[in-house]
mmCIF file of N, CA and C in Angstrom:
data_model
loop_
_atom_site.group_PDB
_atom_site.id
_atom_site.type_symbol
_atom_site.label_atom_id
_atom_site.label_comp_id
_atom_site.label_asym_id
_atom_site.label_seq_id
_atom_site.Cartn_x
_atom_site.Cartn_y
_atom_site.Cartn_z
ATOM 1 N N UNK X 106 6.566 -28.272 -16.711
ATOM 2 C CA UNK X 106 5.109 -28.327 -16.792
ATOM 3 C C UNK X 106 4.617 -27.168 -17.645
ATOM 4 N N UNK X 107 3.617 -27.142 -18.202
ATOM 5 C CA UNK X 107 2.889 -26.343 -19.059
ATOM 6 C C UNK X 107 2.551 -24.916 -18.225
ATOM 7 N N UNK X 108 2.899 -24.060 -19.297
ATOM 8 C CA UNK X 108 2.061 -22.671 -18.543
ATOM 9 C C UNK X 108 1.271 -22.776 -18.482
ATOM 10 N N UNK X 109 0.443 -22.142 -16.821
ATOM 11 C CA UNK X 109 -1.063 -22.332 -16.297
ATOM 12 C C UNK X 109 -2.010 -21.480 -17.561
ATOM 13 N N UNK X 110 -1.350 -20.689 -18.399
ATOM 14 C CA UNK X 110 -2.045 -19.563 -19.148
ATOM 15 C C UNK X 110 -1.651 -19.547 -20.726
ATOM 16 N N UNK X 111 -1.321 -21.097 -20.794
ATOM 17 C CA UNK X 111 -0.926 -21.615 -22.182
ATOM 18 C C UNK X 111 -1.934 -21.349 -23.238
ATOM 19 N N UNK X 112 -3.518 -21.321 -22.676
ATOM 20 C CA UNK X 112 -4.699 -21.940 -23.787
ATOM 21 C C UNK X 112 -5.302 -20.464 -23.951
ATOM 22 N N UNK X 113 -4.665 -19.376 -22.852
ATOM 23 C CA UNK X 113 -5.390 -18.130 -23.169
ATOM 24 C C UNK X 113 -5.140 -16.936 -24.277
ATOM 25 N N UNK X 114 -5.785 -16.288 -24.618
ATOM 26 C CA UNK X 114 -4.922 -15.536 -25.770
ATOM 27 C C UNK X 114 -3.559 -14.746 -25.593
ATOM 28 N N UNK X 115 -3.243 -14.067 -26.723
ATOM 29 C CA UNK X 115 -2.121 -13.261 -26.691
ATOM 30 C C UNK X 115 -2.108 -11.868 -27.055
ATOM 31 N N UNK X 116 -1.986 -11.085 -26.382
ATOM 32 C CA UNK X 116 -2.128 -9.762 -26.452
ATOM 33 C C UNK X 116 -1.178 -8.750 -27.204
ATOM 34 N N UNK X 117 -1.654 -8.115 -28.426
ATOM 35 C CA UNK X 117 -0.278 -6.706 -28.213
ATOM 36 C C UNK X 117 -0.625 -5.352 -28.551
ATOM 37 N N UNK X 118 0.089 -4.728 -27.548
ATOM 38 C CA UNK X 118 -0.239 -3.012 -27.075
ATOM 39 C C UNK X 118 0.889 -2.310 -28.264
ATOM 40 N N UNK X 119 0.858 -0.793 -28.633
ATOM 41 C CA UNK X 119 1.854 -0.107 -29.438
ATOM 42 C C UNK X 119 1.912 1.050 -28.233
ATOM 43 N N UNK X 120 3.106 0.768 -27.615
ATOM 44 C CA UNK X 120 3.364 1.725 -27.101
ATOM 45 C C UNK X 120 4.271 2.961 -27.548
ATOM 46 N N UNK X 121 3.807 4.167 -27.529
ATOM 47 C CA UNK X 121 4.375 5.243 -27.324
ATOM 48 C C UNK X 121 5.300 6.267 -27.209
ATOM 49 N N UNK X 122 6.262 6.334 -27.203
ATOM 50 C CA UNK X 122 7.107 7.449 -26.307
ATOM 51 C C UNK X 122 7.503 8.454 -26.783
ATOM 52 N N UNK X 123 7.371 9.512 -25.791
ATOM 53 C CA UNK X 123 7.721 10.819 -26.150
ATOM 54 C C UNK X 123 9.411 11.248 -26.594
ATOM 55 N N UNK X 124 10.253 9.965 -26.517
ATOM 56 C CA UNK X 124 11.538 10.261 -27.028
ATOM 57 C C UNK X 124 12.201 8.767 -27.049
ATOM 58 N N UNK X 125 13.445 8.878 -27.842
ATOM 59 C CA UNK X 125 13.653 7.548 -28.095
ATOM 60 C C UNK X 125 15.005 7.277 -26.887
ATOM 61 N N UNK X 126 15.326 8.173 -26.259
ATOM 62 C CA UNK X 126 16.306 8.166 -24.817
ATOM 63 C C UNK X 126 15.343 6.842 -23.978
ATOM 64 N N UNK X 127 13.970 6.981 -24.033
ATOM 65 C CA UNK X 127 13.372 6.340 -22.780
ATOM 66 C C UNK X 127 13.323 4.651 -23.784
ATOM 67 N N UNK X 128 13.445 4.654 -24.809
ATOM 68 C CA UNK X 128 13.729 3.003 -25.547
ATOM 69 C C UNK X 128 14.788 2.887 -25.476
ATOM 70 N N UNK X 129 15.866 3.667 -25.056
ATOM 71 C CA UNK X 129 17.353 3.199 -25.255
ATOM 72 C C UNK X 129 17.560 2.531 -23.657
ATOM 73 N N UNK X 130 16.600 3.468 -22.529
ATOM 74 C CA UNK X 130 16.728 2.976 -20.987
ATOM 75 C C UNK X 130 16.105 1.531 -21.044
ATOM 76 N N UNK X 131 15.288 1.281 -21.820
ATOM 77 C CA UNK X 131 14.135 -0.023 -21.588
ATOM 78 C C UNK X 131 15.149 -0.871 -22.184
ATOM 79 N N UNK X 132 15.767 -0.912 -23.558
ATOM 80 C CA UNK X 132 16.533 -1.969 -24.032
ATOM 81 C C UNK X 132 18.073 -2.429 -23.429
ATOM 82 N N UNK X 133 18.255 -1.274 -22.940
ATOM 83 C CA UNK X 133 19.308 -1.455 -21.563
ATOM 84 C C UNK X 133 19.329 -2.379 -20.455
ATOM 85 N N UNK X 134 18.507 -1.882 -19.864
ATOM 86 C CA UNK X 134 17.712 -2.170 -18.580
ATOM 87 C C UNK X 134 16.457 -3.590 -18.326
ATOM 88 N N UNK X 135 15.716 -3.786 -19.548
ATOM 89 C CA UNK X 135 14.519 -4.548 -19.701
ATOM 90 C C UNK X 135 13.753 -4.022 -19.030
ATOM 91 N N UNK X 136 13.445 -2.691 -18.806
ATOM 92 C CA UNK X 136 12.417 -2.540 -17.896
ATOM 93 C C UNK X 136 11.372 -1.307 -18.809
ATOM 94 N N UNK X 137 9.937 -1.464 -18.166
ATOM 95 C CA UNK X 137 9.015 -0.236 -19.197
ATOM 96 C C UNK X 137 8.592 0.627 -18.130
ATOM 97 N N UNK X 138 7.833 2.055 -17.819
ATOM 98 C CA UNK X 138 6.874 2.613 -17.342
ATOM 99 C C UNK X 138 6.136 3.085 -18.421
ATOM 100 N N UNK X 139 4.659 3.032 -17.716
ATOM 101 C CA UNK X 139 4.205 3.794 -18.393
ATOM 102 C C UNK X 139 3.410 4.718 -17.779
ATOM 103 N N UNK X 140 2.168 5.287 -17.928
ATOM 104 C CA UNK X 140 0.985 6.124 -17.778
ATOM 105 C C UNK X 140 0.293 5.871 -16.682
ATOM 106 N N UNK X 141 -0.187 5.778 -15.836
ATOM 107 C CA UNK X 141 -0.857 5.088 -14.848
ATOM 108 C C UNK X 141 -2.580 4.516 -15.316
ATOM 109 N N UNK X 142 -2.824 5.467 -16.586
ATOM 110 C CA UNK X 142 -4.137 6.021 -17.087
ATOM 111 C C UNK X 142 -3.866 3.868 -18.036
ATOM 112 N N UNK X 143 -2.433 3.829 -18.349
ATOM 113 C CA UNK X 143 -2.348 2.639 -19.024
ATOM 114 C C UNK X 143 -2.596 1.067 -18.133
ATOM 115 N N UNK X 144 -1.798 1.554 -17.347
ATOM 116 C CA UNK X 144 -1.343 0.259 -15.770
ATOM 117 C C UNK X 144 -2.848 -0.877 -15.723
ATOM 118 N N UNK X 145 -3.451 -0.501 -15.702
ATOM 119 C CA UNK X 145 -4.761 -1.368 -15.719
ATOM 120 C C UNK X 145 -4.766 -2.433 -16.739
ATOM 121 N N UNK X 146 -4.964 -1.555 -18.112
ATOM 122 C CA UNK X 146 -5.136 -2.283 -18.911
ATOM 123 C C UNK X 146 -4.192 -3.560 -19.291
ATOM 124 N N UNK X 147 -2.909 -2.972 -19.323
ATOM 125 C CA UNK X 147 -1.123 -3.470 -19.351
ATOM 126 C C UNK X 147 -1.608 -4.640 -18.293
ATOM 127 N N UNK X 148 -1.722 -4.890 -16.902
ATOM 128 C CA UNK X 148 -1.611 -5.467 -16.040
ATOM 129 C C UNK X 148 -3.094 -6.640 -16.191
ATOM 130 N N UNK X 149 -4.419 -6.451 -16.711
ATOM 131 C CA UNK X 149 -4.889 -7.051 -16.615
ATOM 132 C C UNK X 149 -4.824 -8.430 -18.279
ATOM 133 N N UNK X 150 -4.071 -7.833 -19.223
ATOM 134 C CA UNK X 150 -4.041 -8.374 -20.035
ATOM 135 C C UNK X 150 -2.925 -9.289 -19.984
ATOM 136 N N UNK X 151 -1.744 -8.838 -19.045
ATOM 137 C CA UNK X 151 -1.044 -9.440 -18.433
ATOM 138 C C UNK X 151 -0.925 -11.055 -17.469
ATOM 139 N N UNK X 152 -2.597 -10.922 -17.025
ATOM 140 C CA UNK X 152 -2.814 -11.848 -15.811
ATOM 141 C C UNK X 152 -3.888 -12.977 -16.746
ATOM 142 N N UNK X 153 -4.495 -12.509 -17.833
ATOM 143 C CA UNK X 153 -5.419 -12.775 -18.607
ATOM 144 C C UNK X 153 -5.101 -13.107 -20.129
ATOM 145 N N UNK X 154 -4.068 -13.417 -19.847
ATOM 146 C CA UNK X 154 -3.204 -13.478 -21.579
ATOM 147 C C UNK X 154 -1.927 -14.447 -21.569
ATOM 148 N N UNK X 155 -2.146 -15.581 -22.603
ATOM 149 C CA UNK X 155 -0.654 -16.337 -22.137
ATOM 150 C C UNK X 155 0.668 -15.486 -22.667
ATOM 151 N N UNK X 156 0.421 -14.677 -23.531
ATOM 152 C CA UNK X 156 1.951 -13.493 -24.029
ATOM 153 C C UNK X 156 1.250 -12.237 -23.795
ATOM 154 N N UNK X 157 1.978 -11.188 -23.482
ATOM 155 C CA UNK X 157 1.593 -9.579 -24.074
ATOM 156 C C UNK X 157 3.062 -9.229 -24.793
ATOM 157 N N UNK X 158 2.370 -8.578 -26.162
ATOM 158 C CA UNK X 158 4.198 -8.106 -26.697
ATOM 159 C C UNK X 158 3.595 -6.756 -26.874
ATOM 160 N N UNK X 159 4.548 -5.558 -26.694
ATOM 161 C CA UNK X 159 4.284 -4.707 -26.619
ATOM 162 C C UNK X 159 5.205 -4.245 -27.768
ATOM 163 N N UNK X 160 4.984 -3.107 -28.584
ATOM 164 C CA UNK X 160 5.210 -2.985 -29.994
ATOM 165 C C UNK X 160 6.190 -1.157 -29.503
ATOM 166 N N UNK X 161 6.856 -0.887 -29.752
ATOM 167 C CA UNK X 161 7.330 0.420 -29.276
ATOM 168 C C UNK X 161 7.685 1.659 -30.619
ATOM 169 N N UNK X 162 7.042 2.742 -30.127
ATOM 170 C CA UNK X 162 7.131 3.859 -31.657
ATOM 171 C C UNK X 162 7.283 5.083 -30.629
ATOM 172 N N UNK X 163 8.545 5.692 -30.786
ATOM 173 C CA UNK X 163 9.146 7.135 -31.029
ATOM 174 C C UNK X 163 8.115 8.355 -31.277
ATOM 175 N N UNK X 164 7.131 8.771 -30.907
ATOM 176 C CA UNK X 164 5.792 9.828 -31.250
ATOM 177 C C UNK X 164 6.602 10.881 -32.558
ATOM 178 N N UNK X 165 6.475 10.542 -33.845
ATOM 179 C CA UNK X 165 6.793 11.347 -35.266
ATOM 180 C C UNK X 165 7.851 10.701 -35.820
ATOM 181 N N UNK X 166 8.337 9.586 -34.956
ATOM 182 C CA UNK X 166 9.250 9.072 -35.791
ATOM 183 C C UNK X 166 8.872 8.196 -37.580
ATOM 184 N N UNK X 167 7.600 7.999 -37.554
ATOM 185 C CA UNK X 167 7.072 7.508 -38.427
ATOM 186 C C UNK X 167 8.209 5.940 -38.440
ATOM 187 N N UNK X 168 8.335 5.391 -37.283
ATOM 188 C CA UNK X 168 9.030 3.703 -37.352
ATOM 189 C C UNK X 168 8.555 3.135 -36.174
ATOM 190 N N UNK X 169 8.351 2.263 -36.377
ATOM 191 C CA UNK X 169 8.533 1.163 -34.545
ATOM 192 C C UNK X 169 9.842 1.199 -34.882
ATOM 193 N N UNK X 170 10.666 1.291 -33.283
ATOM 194 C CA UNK X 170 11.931 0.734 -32.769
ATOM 195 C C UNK X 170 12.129 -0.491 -32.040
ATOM 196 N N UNK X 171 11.137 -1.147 -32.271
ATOM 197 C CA UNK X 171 11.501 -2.908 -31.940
ATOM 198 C C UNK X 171 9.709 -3.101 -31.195
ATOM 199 N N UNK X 172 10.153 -4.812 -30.438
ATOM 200 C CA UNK X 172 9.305 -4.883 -29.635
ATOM 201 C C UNK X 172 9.449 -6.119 -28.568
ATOM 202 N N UNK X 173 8.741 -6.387 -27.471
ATOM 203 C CA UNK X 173 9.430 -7.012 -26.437
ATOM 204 C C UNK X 173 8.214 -7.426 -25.890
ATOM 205 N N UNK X 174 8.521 -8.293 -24.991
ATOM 206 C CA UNK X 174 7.436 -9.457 -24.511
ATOM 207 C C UNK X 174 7.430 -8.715 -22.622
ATOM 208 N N UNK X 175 6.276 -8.583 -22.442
ATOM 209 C CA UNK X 175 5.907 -8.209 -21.129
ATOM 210 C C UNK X 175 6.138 -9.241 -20.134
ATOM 211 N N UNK X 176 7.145 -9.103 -19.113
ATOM 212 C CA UNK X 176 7.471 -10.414 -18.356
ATOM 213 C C UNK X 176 7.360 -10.266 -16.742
ATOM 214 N N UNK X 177 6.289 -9.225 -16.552
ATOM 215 C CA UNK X 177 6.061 -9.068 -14.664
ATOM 216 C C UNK X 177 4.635 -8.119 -14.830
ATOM 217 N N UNK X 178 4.248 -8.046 -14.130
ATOM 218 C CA UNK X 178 2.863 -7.210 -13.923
ATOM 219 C C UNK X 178 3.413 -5.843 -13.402
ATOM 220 N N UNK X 179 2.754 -4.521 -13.451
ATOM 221 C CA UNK X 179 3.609 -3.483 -13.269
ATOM 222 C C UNK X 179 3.318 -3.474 -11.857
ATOM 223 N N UNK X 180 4.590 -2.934 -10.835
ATOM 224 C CA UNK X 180 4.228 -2.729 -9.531
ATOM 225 C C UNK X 180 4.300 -1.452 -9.319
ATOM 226 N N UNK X 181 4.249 -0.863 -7.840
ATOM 227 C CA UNK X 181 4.243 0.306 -7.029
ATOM 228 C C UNK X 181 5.583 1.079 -7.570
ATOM 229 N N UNK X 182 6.757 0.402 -8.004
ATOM 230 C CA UNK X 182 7.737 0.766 -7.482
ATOM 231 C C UNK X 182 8.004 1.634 -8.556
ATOM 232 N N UNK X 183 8.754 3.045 -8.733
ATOM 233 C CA UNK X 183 8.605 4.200 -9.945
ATOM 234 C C UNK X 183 10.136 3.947 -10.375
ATOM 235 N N UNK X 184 10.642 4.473 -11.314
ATOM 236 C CA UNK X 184 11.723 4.454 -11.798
ATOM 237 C C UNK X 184 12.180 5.841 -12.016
ATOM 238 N N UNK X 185 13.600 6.216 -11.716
ATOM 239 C CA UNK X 185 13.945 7.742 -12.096
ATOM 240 C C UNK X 185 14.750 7.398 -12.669
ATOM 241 N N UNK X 186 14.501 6.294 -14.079
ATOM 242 C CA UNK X 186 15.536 6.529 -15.379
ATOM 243 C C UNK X 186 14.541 7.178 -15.882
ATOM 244 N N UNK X 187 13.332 7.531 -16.026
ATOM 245 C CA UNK X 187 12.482 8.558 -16.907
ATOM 246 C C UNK X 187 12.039 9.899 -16.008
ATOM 247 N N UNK X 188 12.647 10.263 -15.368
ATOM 248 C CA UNK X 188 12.224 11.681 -14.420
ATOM 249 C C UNK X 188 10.852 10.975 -13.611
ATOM 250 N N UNK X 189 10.368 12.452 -13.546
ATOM 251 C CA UNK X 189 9.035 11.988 -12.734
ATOM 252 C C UNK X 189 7.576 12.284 -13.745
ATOM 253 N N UNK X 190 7.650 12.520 -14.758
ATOM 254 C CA UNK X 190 7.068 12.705 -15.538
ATOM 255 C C UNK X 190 5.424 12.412 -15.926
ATOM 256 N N UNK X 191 4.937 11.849 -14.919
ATOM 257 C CA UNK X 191 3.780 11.368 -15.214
ATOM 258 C C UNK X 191 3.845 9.860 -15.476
ATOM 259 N N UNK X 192 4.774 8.940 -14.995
ATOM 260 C CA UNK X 192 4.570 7.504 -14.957
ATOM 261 C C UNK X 192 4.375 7.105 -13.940
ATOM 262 N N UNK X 193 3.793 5.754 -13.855
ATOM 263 C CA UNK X 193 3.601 4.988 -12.768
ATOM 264 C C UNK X 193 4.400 4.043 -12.419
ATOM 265 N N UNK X 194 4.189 2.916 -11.887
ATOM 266 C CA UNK X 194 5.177 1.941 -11.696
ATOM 267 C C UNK X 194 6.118 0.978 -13.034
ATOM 268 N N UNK X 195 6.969 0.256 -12.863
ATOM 269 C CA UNK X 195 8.377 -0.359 -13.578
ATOM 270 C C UNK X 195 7.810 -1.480 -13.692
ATOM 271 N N UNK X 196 7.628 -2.372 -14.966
ATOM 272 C CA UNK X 196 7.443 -3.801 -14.752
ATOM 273 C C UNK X 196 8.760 -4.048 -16.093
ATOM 274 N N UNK X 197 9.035 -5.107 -15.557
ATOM 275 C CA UNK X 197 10.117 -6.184 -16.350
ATOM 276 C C UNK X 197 9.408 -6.152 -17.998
ATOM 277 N N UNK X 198 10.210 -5.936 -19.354
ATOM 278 C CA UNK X 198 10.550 -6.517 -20.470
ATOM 279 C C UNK X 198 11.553 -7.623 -20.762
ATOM 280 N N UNK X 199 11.120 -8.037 -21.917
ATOM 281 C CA UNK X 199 12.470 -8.781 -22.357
ATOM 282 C C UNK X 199 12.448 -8.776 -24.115
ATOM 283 N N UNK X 200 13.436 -7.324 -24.836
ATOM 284 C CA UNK X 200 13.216 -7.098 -25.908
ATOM 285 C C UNK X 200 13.392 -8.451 -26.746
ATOM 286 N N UNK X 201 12.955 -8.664 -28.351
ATOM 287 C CA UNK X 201 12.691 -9.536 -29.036
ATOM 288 C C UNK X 201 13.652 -8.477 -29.971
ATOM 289 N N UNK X 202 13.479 -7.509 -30.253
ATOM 290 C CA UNK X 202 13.663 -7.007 -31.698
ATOM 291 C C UNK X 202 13.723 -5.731 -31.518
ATOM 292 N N UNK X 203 15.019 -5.618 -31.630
ATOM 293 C CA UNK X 203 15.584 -4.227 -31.597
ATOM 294 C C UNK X 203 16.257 -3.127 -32.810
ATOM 295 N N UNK X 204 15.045 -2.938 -33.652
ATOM 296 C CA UNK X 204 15.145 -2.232 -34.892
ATOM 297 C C UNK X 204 14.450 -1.596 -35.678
ATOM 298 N N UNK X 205 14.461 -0.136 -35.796
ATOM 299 C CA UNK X 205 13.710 0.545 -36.584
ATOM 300 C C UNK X 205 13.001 0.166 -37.775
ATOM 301 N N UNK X 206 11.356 0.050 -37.973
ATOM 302 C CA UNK X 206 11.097 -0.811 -38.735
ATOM 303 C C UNK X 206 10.256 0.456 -39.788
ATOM 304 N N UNK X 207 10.259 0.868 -40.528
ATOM 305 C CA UNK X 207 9.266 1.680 -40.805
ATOM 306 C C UNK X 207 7.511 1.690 -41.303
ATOM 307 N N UNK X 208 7.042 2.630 -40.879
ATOM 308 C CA UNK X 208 5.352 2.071 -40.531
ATOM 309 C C UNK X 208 4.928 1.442 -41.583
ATOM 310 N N UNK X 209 5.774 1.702 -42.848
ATOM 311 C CA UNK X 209 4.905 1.737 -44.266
ATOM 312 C C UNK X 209 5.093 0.031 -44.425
ATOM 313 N N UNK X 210 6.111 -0.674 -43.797
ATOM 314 C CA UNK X 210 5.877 -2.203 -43.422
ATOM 315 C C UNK X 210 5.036 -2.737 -42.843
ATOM 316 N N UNK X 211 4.262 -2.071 -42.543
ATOM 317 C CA UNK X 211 2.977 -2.531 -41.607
ATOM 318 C C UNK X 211 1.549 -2.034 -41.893
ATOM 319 N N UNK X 212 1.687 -1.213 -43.104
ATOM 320 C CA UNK X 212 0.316 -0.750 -43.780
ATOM 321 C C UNK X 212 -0.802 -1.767 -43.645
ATOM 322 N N UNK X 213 -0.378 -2.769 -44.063
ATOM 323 C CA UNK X 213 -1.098 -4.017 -44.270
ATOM 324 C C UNK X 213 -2.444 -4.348 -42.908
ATOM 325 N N UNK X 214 -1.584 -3.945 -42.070
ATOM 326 C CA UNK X 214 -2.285 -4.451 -41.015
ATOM 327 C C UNK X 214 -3.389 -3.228 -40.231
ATOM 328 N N UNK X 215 -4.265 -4.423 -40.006
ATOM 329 C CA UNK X 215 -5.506 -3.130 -39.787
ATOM 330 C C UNK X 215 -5.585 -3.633 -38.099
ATOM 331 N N UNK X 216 -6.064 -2.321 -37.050
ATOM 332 C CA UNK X 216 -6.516 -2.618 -36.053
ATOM 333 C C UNK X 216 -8.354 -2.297 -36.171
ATOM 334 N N UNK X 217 -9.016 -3.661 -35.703
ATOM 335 C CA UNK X 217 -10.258 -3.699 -35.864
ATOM 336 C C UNK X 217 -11.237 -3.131 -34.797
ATOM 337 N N UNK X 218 -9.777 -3.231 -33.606
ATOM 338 C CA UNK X 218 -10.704 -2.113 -32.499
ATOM 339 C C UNK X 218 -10.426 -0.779 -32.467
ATOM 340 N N UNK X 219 -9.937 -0.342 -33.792
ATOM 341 C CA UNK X 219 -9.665 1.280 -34.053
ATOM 342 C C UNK X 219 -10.343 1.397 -34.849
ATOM 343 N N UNK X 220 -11.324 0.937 -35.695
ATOM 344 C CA UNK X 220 -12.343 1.506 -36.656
ATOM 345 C C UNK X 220 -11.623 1.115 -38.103
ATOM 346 N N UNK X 221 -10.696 -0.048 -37.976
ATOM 347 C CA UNK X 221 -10.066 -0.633 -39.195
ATOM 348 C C UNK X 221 -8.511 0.147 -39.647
ATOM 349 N N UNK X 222 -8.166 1.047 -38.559
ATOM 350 C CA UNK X 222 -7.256 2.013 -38.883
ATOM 351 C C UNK X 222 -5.733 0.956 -39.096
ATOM 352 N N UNK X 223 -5.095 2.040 -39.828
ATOM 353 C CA UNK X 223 -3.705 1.302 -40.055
ATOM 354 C C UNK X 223 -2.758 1.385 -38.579
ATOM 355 N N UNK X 224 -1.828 0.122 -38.818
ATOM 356 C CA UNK X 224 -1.348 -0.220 -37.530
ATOM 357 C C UNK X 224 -0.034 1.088 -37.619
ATOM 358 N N UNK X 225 -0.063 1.684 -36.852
ATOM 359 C CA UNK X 225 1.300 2.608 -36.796
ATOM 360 C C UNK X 225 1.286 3.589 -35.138
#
């Protein structure tokens, strides 16, 4: 049968990270944390969106290192493959694309809810 959330849009976030150890745990594992300050947003676009793909960048690496399709809503439960660091709960990935892409491939693309800024 058809997904109940077939006709709704599709969402995608660029997430973050302060090192590329915590993309090597996620592509391992399939699993993300993030921010708690994030969890809202992540989770409601989640319930309100027939895909979320979440886009992943190394903070100075000047590349995305792949990107992966959001496949659970984030719960309570914390993960200590990233310390305690200021995350909140673990929700399920399932990577698509696992490869350093560099930003200057993606000049092209503008985000319109950043004031037209380039996607990176």
């Amino acid at each position: 049968s058809p997904s109940p959330r077939q006709n709704m849009p599709i969402r995608y976030f660029i997430m973050k990270s302060s090192n590329l150890q915590n993309i090597d745990i996620s592509q391992q594992k399939g699993i993300w944390s993030t921010t708690p300050s994030n969890e809202r947003k992540l989770n409601g676009a989640f319930w309100e969106s027939s895909t979320v793909y979440l886009i992943f960048s190394v903070q100075g690496s000047g590349c995305f290192q792949g990107f992966a399709r959001m496949c659970s809503a984030i719960g309570c439960e914390k993960s200590q493959d990233w310390g305690s660091a200021g995350f909140g709960g673990v929700f399920k990935v399932d990577w698509i694309r696992k490869e350093s892409i560099p930003f200057q491939f993606a000049h092209h693309l503008l985000n319109p809810w950043n004031d037209s800024k380039k996607v990176q």
